Coordinates of C-alpha atoms in Angstrom, one line a residue:
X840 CA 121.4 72.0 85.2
X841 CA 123.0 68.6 85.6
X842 CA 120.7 65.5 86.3
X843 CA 119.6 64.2 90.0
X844 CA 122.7 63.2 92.1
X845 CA 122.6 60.3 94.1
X846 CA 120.6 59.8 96.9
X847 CA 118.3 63.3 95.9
X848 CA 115.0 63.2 97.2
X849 CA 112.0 64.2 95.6
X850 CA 111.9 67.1 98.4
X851 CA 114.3 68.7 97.0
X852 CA 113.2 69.6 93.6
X853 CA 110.0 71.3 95.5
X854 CA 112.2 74.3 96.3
X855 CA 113.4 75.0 92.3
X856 CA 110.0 73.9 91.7
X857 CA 109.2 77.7 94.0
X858 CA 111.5 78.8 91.9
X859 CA 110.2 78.4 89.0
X860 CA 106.6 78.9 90.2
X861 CA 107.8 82.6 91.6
X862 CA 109.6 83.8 88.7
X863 CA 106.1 82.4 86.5
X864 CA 104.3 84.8 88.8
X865 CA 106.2 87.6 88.6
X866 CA 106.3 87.5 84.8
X867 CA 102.2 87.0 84.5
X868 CA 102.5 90.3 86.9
X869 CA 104.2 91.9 84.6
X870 CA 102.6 91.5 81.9
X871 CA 99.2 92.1 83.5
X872 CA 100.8 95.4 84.8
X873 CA 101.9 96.2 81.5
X874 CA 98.6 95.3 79.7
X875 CA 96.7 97.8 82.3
X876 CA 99.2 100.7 81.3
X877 CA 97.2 103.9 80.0
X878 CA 97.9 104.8 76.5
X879 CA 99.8 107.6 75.9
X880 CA 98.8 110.6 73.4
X881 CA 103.0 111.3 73.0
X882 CA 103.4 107.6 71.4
X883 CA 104.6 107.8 67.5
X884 CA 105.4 104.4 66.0
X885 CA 104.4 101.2 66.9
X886 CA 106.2 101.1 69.9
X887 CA 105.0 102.2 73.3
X888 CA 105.4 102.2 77.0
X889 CA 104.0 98.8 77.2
X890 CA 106.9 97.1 74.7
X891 CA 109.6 95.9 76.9
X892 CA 107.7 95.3 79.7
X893 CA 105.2 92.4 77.6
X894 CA 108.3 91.6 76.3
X895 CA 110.3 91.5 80.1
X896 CA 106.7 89.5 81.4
X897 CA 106.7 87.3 78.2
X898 CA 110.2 86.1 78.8
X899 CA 110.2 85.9 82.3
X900 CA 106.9 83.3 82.0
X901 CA 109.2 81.0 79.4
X902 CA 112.2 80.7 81.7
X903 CA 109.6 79.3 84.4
X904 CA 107.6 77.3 82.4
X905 CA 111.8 75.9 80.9
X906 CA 112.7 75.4 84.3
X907 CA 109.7 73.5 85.4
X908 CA 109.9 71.4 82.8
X909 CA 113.7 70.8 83.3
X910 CA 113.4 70.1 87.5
X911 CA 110.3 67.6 86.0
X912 CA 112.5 65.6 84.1
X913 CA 115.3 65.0 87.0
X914 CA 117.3 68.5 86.3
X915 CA 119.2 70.0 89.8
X916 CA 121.2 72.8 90.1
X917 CA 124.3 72.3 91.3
X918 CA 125.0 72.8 95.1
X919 CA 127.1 76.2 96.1
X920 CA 130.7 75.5 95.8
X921 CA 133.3 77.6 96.8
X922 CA 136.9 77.5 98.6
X923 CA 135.8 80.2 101.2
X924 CA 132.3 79.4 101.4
X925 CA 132.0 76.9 104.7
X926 CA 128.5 75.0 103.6
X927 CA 128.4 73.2 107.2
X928 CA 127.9 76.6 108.8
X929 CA 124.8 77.8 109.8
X930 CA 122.6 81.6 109.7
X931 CA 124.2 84.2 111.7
X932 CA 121.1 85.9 112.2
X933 CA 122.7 88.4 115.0
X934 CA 124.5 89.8 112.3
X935 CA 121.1 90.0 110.1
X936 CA 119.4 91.5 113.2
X937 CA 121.8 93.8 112.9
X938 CA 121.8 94.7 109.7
X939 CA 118.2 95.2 109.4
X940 CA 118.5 97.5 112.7
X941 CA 120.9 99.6 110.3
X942 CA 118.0 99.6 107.4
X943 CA 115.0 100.2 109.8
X944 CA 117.0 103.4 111.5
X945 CA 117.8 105.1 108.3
X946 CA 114.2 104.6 107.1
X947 CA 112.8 106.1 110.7
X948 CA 115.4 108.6 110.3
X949 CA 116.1 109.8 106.9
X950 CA 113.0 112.5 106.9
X951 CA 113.9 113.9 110.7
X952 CA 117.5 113.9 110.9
X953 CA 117.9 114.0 106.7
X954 CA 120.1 111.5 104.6
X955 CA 123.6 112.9 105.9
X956 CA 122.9 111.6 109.2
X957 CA 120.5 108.8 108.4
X958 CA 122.7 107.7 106.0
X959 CA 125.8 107.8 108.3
X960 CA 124.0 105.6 110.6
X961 CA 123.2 102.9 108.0
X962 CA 126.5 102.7 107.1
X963 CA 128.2 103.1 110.4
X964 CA 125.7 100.1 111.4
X965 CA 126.5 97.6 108.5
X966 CA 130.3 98.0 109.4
X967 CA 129.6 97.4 113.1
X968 CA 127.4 94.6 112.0
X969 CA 129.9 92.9 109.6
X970 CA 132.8 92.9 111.8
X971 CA 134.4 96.3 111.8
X972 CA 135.6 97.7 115.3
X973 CA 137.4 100.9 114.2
X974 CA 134.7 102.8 116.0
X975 CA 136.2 106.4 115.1
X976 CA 137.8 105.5 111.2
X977 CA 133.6 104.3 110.6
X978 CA 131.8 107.3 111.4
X979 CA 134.9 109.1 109.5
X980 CA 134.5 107.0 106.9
X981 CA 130.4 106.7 106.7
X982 CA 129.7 111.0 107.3
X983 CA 131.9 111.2 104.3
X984 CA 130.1 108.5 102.4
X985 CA 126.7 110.1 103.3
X986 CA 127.7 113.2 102.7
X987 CA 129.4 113.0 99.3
X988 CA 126.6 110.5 98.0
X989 CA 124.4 113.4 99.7
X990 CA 126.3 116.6 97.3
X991 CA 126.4 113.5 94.4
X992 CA 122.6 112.9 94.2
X993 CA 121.4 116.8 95.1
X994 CA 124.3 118.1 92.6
X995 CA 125.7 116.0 90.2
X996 CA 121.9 114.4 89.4
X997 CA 119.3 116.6 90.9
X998 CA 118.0 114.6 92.7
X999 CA 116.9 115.9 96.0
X1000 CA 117.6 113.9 98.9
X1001 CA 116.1 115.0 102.2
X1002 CA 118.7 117.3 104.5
X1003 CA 117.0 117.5 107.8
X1004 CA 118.6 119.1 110.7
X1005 CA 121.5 120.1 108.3
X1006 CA 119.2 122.2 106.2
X1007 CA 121.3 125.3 105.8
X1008 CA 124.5 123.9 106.8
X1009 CA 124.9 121.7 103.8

């Protein structure tokens, strides 16, 4: 953190202020989550299933209550810097539309059509969404990716991912 740069408004410490307030939140969360585990008869030692995450919540709550204390006393992060970054530039939210399009149609989809094809979609949606206009090479490229992380989940870790209307085929 370096200390309040010239011309910084009180306003804008509100926002790390969130910050600090969300991840305080999430880490009482935790530990209230943890502390409501059930005990478990299979536990030998003095360590259980409720270890690392009071430990996880615990940790979480001292950053927070660090970074509150740090934003108090004048401390900002630093703004985003980078030589391909252009900070002037604003949302492109058609792009987000987009993308979110992608995510909604493989959730609608994945239990229908089956993770091969839902999953071709998502990814044959983020490249459209991000840029790509190789129309054929991306649903090349994305049937191969669903697929293979299709036969990679279902084989390599048994896990088994919905095939749909490929049931049989695949």
């Amino acid at each position: 953190m370096t200390s309040a740069a010239p011309g910084s408004t009180r306003e804008q410490g509100r926002s790390e202020f969130g910050v600090a307030l969300f991840l305080g939140a999430l880490g009482v969360l935790v530990i209230v989550q943890a502390l409501l585990l059930p005990e478990s008869l299979i536990v030998r030692g003095p360590v259980g299933p409720k270890a690392v995450p009071l430990v996880v919540g615990t940790l979480l709550v001292i950053v927070a209550v660090v970074l509150a204390v740090d934003i108090a006393r004048g401390g900002r992060g630093e703004p985003e810097g980078g030589e391909d970054v252009d900070l002037t530039g604003r949302s492109d939210w058609a792009t987000m539309a987009l993308l979110v399009a992608a995510f909604a149609a493989n959730a609608l989809l994945i239990e229908s059509l089956g993770w091969p094809i839902s999953g071709a979609i998502l990814f044959w949606g983020a490249a459209f969404a991000l840029g790509s206009r190789h129309y054929v090479r991306d649903v090349v490229i994305a049937l191969v990716l669903s697929v293979g992380s299709w036969y990679l989940f279902v084989l390599g870790l048994g896990i088994a991912l919905p095939v749909g209307v490929l049931r049989g085929i695949l």
